[in-house]
Amino acid sequence: MQRFADLLDRLILTPSRNGKLRLMEDYFRAVPDPERGWAVAAITRDLDIRSVKPAMLREMTAERVDAELFALSYDYVGDLGETISLIWPGKRGANYQATLTEVVETLNSMSRTEARGTVATWLDALDPTARWALIKLITGGLRIGVGARLVKQALANFGDRPIQEIEELWHGLAPPYTKLFEWLEGKADKPENAMKAPFRPVMLAHAIEEADKARIDLSENAFEWKWDGIRVQAVAEGGQTRLYSRTGDDISNAFPDLVESMAFDAAIDGELLVYDPSEPPFAVRPFNDLQQRLNRKTVTKRMLTDYPAFIRAYDLLWHDGQDLRGLPFEERRALLERFIETEKPARFDLSPNVVVESWEHLAELRANPPLDAIEGLMLKKLSSVYVPGRPKGEWWKWKRQPFLIDAVLMYAQRGHGKRSSYYSDYTFGCWREDENGEDELVPVGKAYHGFTDEELKKIDRYVRNNTIDRFGPVRSVKASKEEGLVLEVAFEGLARSKRHKSGVSMRFPRISRLRWDKPAAEADRLETLEAMIPE
Amino acid sequence: MIRPDQLLCPSPAGLYCPPGDFYIDPVRPVDRAVITHGHADHARAGHGTVLATPETLAIMAVRYGEEFTARRQSLGYGETTSINGVEVSFAPAGHVLGSAQAITKWKGMTIVCTGDYKRREDPTCPPFEPVPCHVFISEATFGLPVFVHPDTRGEIANLLGSVQRNPDRAHLVGAYALGKAQRIITLLRLMGYDRPIYIHGALQRLCDLYEEHGIDLGELRPATIDAKDGSGKQDFAGQIIIAPPSAIQDKWARRFPDPLPAFASGWMRVRQRAKQRGVELPLIISDHADWTELTDTITEVDPEELWVTHGREEALVRWASLKGLKAKPLSLVGYEDEND
């Protein structure tokens, strides 16, 4: 347990991505099977221990610690698992340290009553860090700032393989992943993915830069709108249905309406969108409506009727036992069109082709898309086969220009990791009239990237020299009509929000320019933003 | 016999002794102050007369200048003096250099005020001595059962292990300038670390003072880099640099190669606290008693009554009541518990 606990403890405190990857790779090298596989499953949340629940841990603690002392402690620490790990009165002489493997295997074979006594014996012997790891492990939800994708990357680095190979295999594997590790260490062949309806790693596009235009022959490409939803893969095989995110996470549970409608044998690459239930299908709603359905474990009936989901199909990767990924795009597209036409899947439609005559025409379409739910255009080479990752020169995306506003810096917060000595997270505001008819700034968003290192140093100096108040890691800076730093903020979209004082929330805001030249009084007003909200 | 609050009682300026007309660790200027130790929230400048150990008086002079008080009265551990008929003496508190428990006796009543204290290894000051008394006034900075600090040498070993694993990173250890910094240095030396230790400029005078009091800190060097050309930056890779906690996240930290922020404090026991401060290497080392030390000490001293001050009074009072010991919180204001 100690090695696993140390890993978690160091992952949670290491801010850099590369640092986290190194910690996991070192762990995979140092720790044998099956323990390292159980650790992977714990972090990717593929481990489900049913015999112990948080309420039971609480009861067990209550038998050992005065309720009032526990309440005072919990109140101070704030996290139940950590409180229990710290307050648990270890037993002198209890020195049997259970291993991670033993913990997992024992708990999976036990009833709740048996588990209770066993967990108590373990907790008695472990130190607080190991106790914390044990509690997090058995209650799920480690919250250590490491997602499944990062673990897969660490596995890929460990075996010196592209991450797509790991992603492709992933859903066919089960903890403790012994076969996977054998392959990654070169001791066995790549495991076969025997699972039905597997994930196929996604093909991505490059953003078009000015210099790329000369290299792109428009006549060799097909064109589509770039829809503003989330990229997904819908797979159905022999009655098994799955909906995957672009990184291969299974998100089926969040979209039962869609998954139930998948009565076909195919793998479809497309955009998940929400449509307006009051209009004929499928009138696409803006991204904010889709947001209502993301990152949820359960879905209410109400959400299913108010925000019904559908998929706008881009590509057909597999159909009736045939892997189509080796065919050129042109042929796959024709098969996709026939598929939609003949099977008529209830919650699917076709992403229409767009006719483009010239770069000028393309630029015009990009500047004036017919719908708010379009965020640009896609160019796909007619000859392109479907390969994972971002192959050069095959697919291109040309996103519409971001929205721009000028806002005034109001608060700055210290960053993390390499930026921990810099004020690098900025809250900015726009002007509006308060009850007394006076202009006041209201925060409209927060951004922590978009600037260069040089600009970061300059803003940091500005923040330190213009601080008017401090709250922990946050500084409030001078921001009035006479004094203030104007930031040009770029963002992808705007939606109404009840959670924000300003009533608006920005999508993907970043600092695009520092307007040292612009007086704060001339920054934009909230009304300007409100006018940008799609209806 | 008299009631204890006739000898000592809380007042807005701090703990007051009516018959002796003096205050213990007053938070505002008074005529006559008894100071337990040199931390800024206990030892303030501007009193008429200050009674303290010679070490504490020296610390105050270094921090505030020689004019920190109109009159100094020095009293060593174990010596006794009388203030307006109240007998006052000092016993070691084991907190920092010069730290003392203030013992007051009057008309058969004895009250011990611990100031801040701990029961763990500290090569920079004599260990805490339990003194029998009627009323024991204990601090409660870490007065919650979740605060059980691990073995101090184990934490120092974690620091040394990290230096070994990360030879390319400068280890910036945040440590309170009075006491904690010097304790870390002496413990590093005791565990065989004989390379130079680099210190932030704010630590220099206090480190000098400790050396003058016979505490060997080994070779200390200023943590300075030529600001113009940044030369010598790489010399700090794999070195230990000790600085006040606030400097770790300040611009000052940027001069070092890939700095690894560490923080030596009892607060580091709570993971979220470490994370919020951007600490990568928490070192749970405290100059305050943890829950076990607090409860063991109270049991050992075995007073008739317990008064609890600055910190998490409620939990310690609750513990005492479960033991059948009469206890109350003092609710004194003006002491900071972040300084550990």
PDB file of C-alpha atoms in Angstrom, chain A residues 82-244:
ATOM      1  CA  GLU A  82      -8.490  12.839   4.665  1.00  0.00           C
ATOM      2  CA  THR A  83     -10.099  13.550   8.037  1.00  0.00           C
ATOM      3  CA  ILE A  84     -10.589   9.843   8.711  1.00  0.00           C
ATOM      4  CA  SER A  85      -7.051   9.036   7.579  1.00  0.00           C
ATOM      5  CA  LEU A  86      -5.637  11.598  10.006  1.00  0.00           C
ATOM      6  CA  ILE A  87      -7.893  10.998  12.983  1.00  0.00           C
ATOM      7  CA  TRP A  88      -7.944   7.181  12.912  1.00  0.00           C
ATOM      8  CA  PRO A  89      -6.225   6.045  16.103  1.00  0.00           C
ATOM      9  CA  GLY A  90      -3.598   3.615  14.838  1.00  0.00           C
ATOM     10  CA  LYS A  91      -2.931   0.583  16.969  1.00  0.00           C
ATOM     11  CA  ARG A  92       0.487   0.163  18.494  1.00  0.00           C
ATOM     12  CA  GLY A  93       1.924  -3.173  17.495  1.00  0.00           C
ATOM     13  CA  ALA A  94      -0.324  -3.492  14.467  1.00  0.00           C
ATOM     14  CA  ASN A  95       2.320  -3.709  11.798  1.00  0.00           C
ATOM     15  CA  TYR A  96       0.936  -5.904   9.062  1.00  0.00           C
ATOM     16  CA  GLN A  97       0.985  -3.742   5.936  1.00  0.00           C
ATOM     17  CA  ALA A  98      -1.507  -4.925   3.347  1.00  0.00           C
ATOM     18  CA  THR A  99      -0.394  -4.601  -0.277  1.00  0.00           C
ATOM     19  CA  LEU A 100      -2.525  -2.922  -2.919  1.00  0.00           C
ATOM     20  CA  THR A 101      -3.107  -6.270  -4.626  1.00  0.00           C
ATOM     21  CA  GLU A 102      -4.239  -7.859  -1.398  1.00  0.00           C
ATOM     22  CA  VAL A 103      -6.584  -4.971  -0.679  1.00  0.00           C
ATOM     23  CA  VAL A 104      -8.232  -5.155  -4.100  1.00  0.00           C
ATOM     24  CA  GLU A 105      -8.471  -8.925  -4.259  1.00  0.00           C
ATOM     25  CA  THR A 106      -9.674  -9.296  -0.686  1.00  0.00           C
ATOM     26  CA  LEU A 107     -12.368  -6.646  -0.927  1.00  0.00           C
ATOM     27  CA  ASN A 108     -13.710  -7.977  -4.210  1.00  0.00           C
ATOM     28  CA  SER A 109     -14.313 -11.354  -2.630  1.00  0.00           C
ATOM     29  CA  MET A 110     -15.903 -10.127   0.586  1.00  0.00           C
ATOM     30  CA  SER A 111     -19.297  -9.263   1.930  1.00  0.00           C
ATOM     31  CA  ARG A 112     -19.893  -5.917   3.606  1.00  0.00           C
ATOM     32  CA  THR A 113     -19.788  -7.339   7.110  1.00  0.00           C
ATOM     33  CA  GLU A 114     -16.537  -9.157   6.518  1.00  0.00           C
ATOM     34  CA  ALA A 115     -15.016  -6.110   4.824  1.00  0.00           C
ATOM     35  CA  ARG A 116     -15.707  -3.956   7.849  1.00  0.00           C
ATOM     36  CA  GLY A 117     -13.411  -5.848  10.162  1.00  0.00           C
ATOM     37  CA  THR A 118     -10.710  -6.304   7.554  1.00  0.00           C
ATOM     38  CA  VAL A 119     -10.582  -2.643   6.591  1.00  0.00           C
ATOM     39  CA  ALA A 120     -10.292  -1.702  10.269  1.00  0.00           C
ATOM     40  CA  THR A 121      -7.301  -4.041  10.688  1.00  0.00           C
ATOM     41  CA  TRP A 122      -5.588  -2.462   7.698  1.00  0.00           C
ATOM     42  CA  LEU A 123      -6.275   1.084   8.870  1.00  0.00           C
ATOM     43  CA  ASP A 124      -4.829   0.242  12.292  1.00  0.00           C
ATOM     44  CA  ALA A 125      -1.451  -0.622  10.795  1.00  0.00           C
ATOM     45  CA  LEU A 126      -1.044   2.000   8.044  1.00  0.00           C
ATOM     46  CA  ASP A 127       0.370   5.499   8.390  1.00  0.00           C
ATOM     47  CA  PRO A 128      -1.907   8.457   7.557  1.00  0.00           C
ATOM     48  CA  THR A 129      -0.760   8.748   3.928  1.00  0.00           C
ATOM     49  CA  ALA A 130      -1.343   5.062   3.255  1.00  0.00           C
ATOM     50  CA  ARG A 131      -4.653   5.226   5.124  1.00  0.00           C
ATOM     51  CA  TRP A 132      -5.688   8.130   2.913  1.00  0.00           C
ATOM     52  CA  ALA A 133      -4.760   6.154  -0.205  1.00  0.00           C
ATOM     53  CA  LEU A 134      -6.700   3.129   1.042  1.00  0.00           C
ATOM     54  CA  ILE A 135      -9.778   5.217   1.791  1.00  0.00           C
ATOM     55  CA  LYS A 136      -9.622   6.978  -1.572  1.00  0.00           C
ATOM     56  CA  LEU A 137      -9.166   3.644  -3.289  1.00  0.00           C
ATOM     57  CA  ILE A 138     -12.151   1.985  -1.722  1.00  0.00           C
ATOM     58  CA  THR A 139     -14.491   4.937  -1.954  1.00  0.00           C
ATOM     59  CA  GLY A 140     -13.507   5.861  -5.528  1.00  0.00           C
ATOM     60  CA  GLY A 141     -12.895   9.381  -6.762  1.00  0.00           C
ATOM     61  CA  LEU A 142      -9.204   9.891  -6.069  1.00  0.00           C
ATOM     62  CA  ARG A 143      -9.244  13.519  -7.212  1.00  0.00           C
ATOM     63  CA  ILE A 144      -5.511  13.663  -7.740  1.00  0.00           C
ATOM     64  CA  GLY A 145      -5.557  15.727 -10.910  1.00  0.00           C
ATOM     65  CA  VAL A 146      -4.734  12.798 -13.177  1.00  0.00           C
ATOM     66  CA  GLY A 147      -7.226  11.746 -15.835  1.00  0.00           C
ATOM     67  CA  ALA A 148      -7.486   8.441 -17.671  1.00  0.00           C
ATOM     68  CA  ARG A 149      -5.873  10.011 -20.714  1.00  0.00           C
ATOM     69  CA  LEU A 150      -2.725  10.939 -18.793  1.00  0.00           C
ATOM     70  CA  VAL A 151      -2.413   7.392 -17.461  1.00  0.00           C
ATOM     71  CA  LYS A 152      -2.705   6.055 -21.021  1.00  0.00           C
ATOM     72  CA  GLN A 153       0.006   8.502 -22.079  1.00  0.00           C
ATOM     73  CA  ALA A 154       2.239   7.244 -19.256  1.00  0.00           C
ATOM     74  CA  LEU A 155       1.615   3.662 -20.382  1.00  0.00           C
ATOM     75  CA  ALA A 156       2.424   4.668 -23.963  1.00  0.00           C
ATOM     76  CA  ASN A 157       5.671   6.334 -22.833  1.00  0.00           C
ATOM     77  CA  PHE A 158       6.530   3.328 -20.675  1.00  0.00           C
ATOM     78  CA  GLY A 159       6.177   0.934 -23.622  1.00  0.00           C
ATOM     79  CA  ASP A 160       7.392   3.441 -26.218  1.00  0.00           C
ATOM     80  CA  ARG A 161       4.166   3.055 -28.235  1.00  0.00           C
ATOM     81  CA  PRO A 162       1.809   5.656 -29.719  1.00  0.00           C
ATOM     82  CA  ILE A 163      -1.047   6.460 -27.362  1.00  0.00           C
ATOM     83  CA  GLN A 164      -3.616   5.569 -30.046  1.00  0.00           C
ATOM     84  CA  GLU A 165      -2.638   1.933 -29.779  1.00  0.00           C
ATOM     85  CA  ILE A 166      -3.398   1.996 -26.053  1.00  0.00           C
ATOM     86  CA  GLU A 167      -6.687   3.810 -26.649  1.00  0.00           C
ATOM     87  CA  GLU A 168      -7.753   1.296 -29.267  1.00  0.00           C
ATOM     88  CA  LEU A 169      -7.139  -1.600 -26.923  1.00  0.00           C
ATOM     89  CA  TRP A 170      -8.382   0.020 -23.790  1.00  0.00           C
ATOM     90  CA  HIS A 171     -12.014  -1.010 -23.589  1.00  0.00           C
ATOM     91  CA  GLY A 172     -11.179  -4.612 -24.377  1.00  0.00           C
ATOM     92  CA  LEU A 173      -8.840  -4.836 -21.386  1.00  0.00           C
ATOM     93  CA  ALA A 174      -9.644  -5.551 -17.796  1.00  0.00           C
ATOM     94  CA  PRO A 175      -7.686  -4.745 -14.639  1.00  0.00           C
ATOM     95  CA  PRO A 176      -4.980  -5.605 -13.663  1.00  0.00           C
ATOM     96  CA  TYR A 177      -3.922  -5.331 -17.327  1.00  0.00           C
ATOM     97  CA  THR A 178      -1.257  -8.030 -17.104  1.00  0.00           C
ATOM     98  CA  LYS A 179      -1.332  -8.743 -20.859  1.00  0.00           C
ATOM     99  CA  LEU A 180      -1.012  -5.049 -21.631  1.00  0.00           C
ATOM    100  CA  PHE A 181       2.085  -4.719 -19.457  1.00  0.00           C
ATOM    101  CA  GLU A 182       3.608  -7.863 -20.965  1.00  0.00           C
ATOM    102  CA  TRP A 183       3.194  -6.361 -24.424  1.00  0.00           C
ATOM    103  CA  LEU A 184       4.513  -2.952 -23.357  1.00  0.00           C
ATOM    104  CA  GLU A 185       7.599  -4.634 -21.926  1.00  0.00           C
ATOM    105  CA  GLY A 186       8.154  -6.555 -25.160  1.00  0.00           C
ATOM    106  CA  LYS A 187       7.502  -9.908 -23.520  1.00  0.00           C
ATOM    107  CA  ALA A 188       4.371 -10.788 -25.483  1.00  0.00           C
ATOM    108  CA  ASP A 189       2.425  -9.891 -28.612  1.00  0.00           C
ATOM    109  CA  LYS A 190      -0.077  -7.088 -28.669  1.00  0.00           C
ATOM    110  CA  PRO A 191      -3.263  -8.274 -26.992  1.00  0.00           C
ATOM    111  CA  GLU A 192      -6.213  -8.758 -29.324  1.00  0.00           C
ATOM    112  CA  ASN A 193      -9.200  -6.590 -28.635  1.00  0.00           C
ATOM    113  CA  ALA A 194     -11.950  -9.181 -28.443  1.00  0.00           C
ATOM    114  CA  MET A 195     -14.528  -6.770 -27.142  1.00  0.00           C
ATOM    115  CA  LYS A 196     -17.530  -5.943 -29.254  1.00  0.00           C
ATOM    116  CA  ALA A 197     -18.085  -2.327 -30.257  1.00  0.00           C
ATOM    117  CA  PRO A 198     -14.503  -1.175 -29.568  1.00  0.00           C
ATOM    118  CA  PHE A 199     -13.232   2.385 -29.768  1.00  0.00           C
ATOM    119  CA  ARG A 200     -11.255   3.340 -32.857  1.00  0.00           C
ATOM    120  CA  PRO A 201      -8.797   6.191 -32.227  1.00  0.00           C
ATOM    121  CA  VAL A 202      -9.908   9.392 -33.849  1.00  0.00           C
ATOM    122  CA  MET A 203      -8.450  11.215 -36.861  1.00  0.00           C
ATOM    123  CA  LEU A 204      -7.939  14.932 -36.275  1.00  0.00           C
ATOM    124  CA  ALA A 205      -7.373  18.009 -38.418  1.00  0.00           C
ATOM    125  CA  HIS A 206      -4.715  20.716 -38.507  1.00  0.00           C
ATOM    126  CA  ALA A 207      -5.652  24.375 -38.174  1.00  0.00           C
ATOM    127  CA  ILE A 208      -5.061  26.301 -41.370  1.00  0.00           C
ATOM    128  CA  GLU A 209      -2.362  28.947 -41.109  1.00  0.00           C
ATOM    129  CA  GLU A 210      -1.869  31.594 -43.768  1.00  0.00           C
ATOM    130  CA  ALA A 211       1.227  29.781 -45.088  1.00  0.00           C
ATOM    131  CA  ASP A 212      -0.683  26.519 -45.578  1.00  0.00           C
ATOM    132  CA  LYS A 213      -3.040  27.921 -48.187  1.00  0.00           C
ATOM    133  CA  ALA A 214      -0.478  27.689 -50.987  1.00  0.00           C
ATOM    134  CA  ARG A 215      -0.073  23.969 -50.289  1.00  0.00           C
ATOM    135  CA  ILE A 216      -3.761  23.131 -50.329  1.00  0.00           C
ATOM    136  CA  ASP A 217      -5.425  22.324 -53.666  1.00  0.00           C
ATOM    137  CA  LEU A 218      -9.105  23.025 -53.069  1.00  0.00           C
ATOM    138  CA  SER A 219     -10.158  20.754 -55.938  1.00  0.00           C
ATOM    139  CA  GLU A 220      -8.753  17.739 -54.075  1.00  0.00           C
ATOM    140  CA  ASN A 221     -10.901  18.366 -51.020  1.00  0.00           C
ATOM    141  CA  ALA A 222     -14.413  17.913 -49.735  1.00  0.00           C
ATOM    142  CA  PHE A 223     -15.907  20.591 -47.469  1.00  0.00           C
ATOM    143  CA  GLU A 224     -18.178  20.456 -44.451  1.00  0.00           C
ATOM    144  CA  TRP A 225     -19.212  22.779 -41.671  1.00  0.00           C
ATOM    145  CA  LYS A 226     -17.361  22.395 -38.435  1.00  0.00           C
ATOM    146  CA  TRP A 227     -20.203  21.822 -35.985  1.00  0.00           C
ATOM    147  CA  ASP A 228     -19.902  23.205 -32.488  1.00  0.00           C
ATOM    148  CA  GLY A 229     -20.655  20.183 -30.349  1.00  0.00           C
ATOM    149  CA  ILE A 230     -18.429  17.402 -29.113  1.00  0.00           C
ATOM    150  CA  ARG A 231     -16.709  14.936 -31.376  1.00  0.00           C
ATOM    151  CA  VAL A 232     -17.884  11.394 -30.642  1.00  0.00           C
ATOM    152  CA  GLN A 233     -17.796   7.893 -31.972  1.00  0.00           C
ATOM    153  CA  ALA A 234     -21.026   5.855 -31.906  1.00  0.00           C
ATOM    154  CA  VAL A 235     -20.452   2.134 -32.158  1.00  0.00           C
ATOM    155  CA  ALA A 236     -22.995  -0.686 -32.243  1.00  0.00           C
ATOM    156  CA  GLU A 237     -22.095  -4.297 -32.794  1.00  0.00           C
ATOM    157  CA  GLY A 238     -24.254  -7.354 -32.236  1.00  0.00           C
ATOM    158  CA  GLY A 239     -26.584  -5.550 -29.867  1.00  0.00           C
ATOM    159  CA  GLN A 240     -23.721  -3.958 -27.878  1.00  0.00           C
ATOM    160  CA  THR A 241     -23.897  -0.157 -28.080  1.00  0.00           C
ATOM    161  CA  ARG A 242     -21.336   2.385 -26.962  1.00  0.00           C
ATOM    162  CA  LEU A 243     -20.772   6.085 -27.254  1.00  0.00           C
ATOM    163  CA  TYR A 244     -17.153   7.225 -26.940  1.00  0.00           C
TER     164      TYR A 244
END
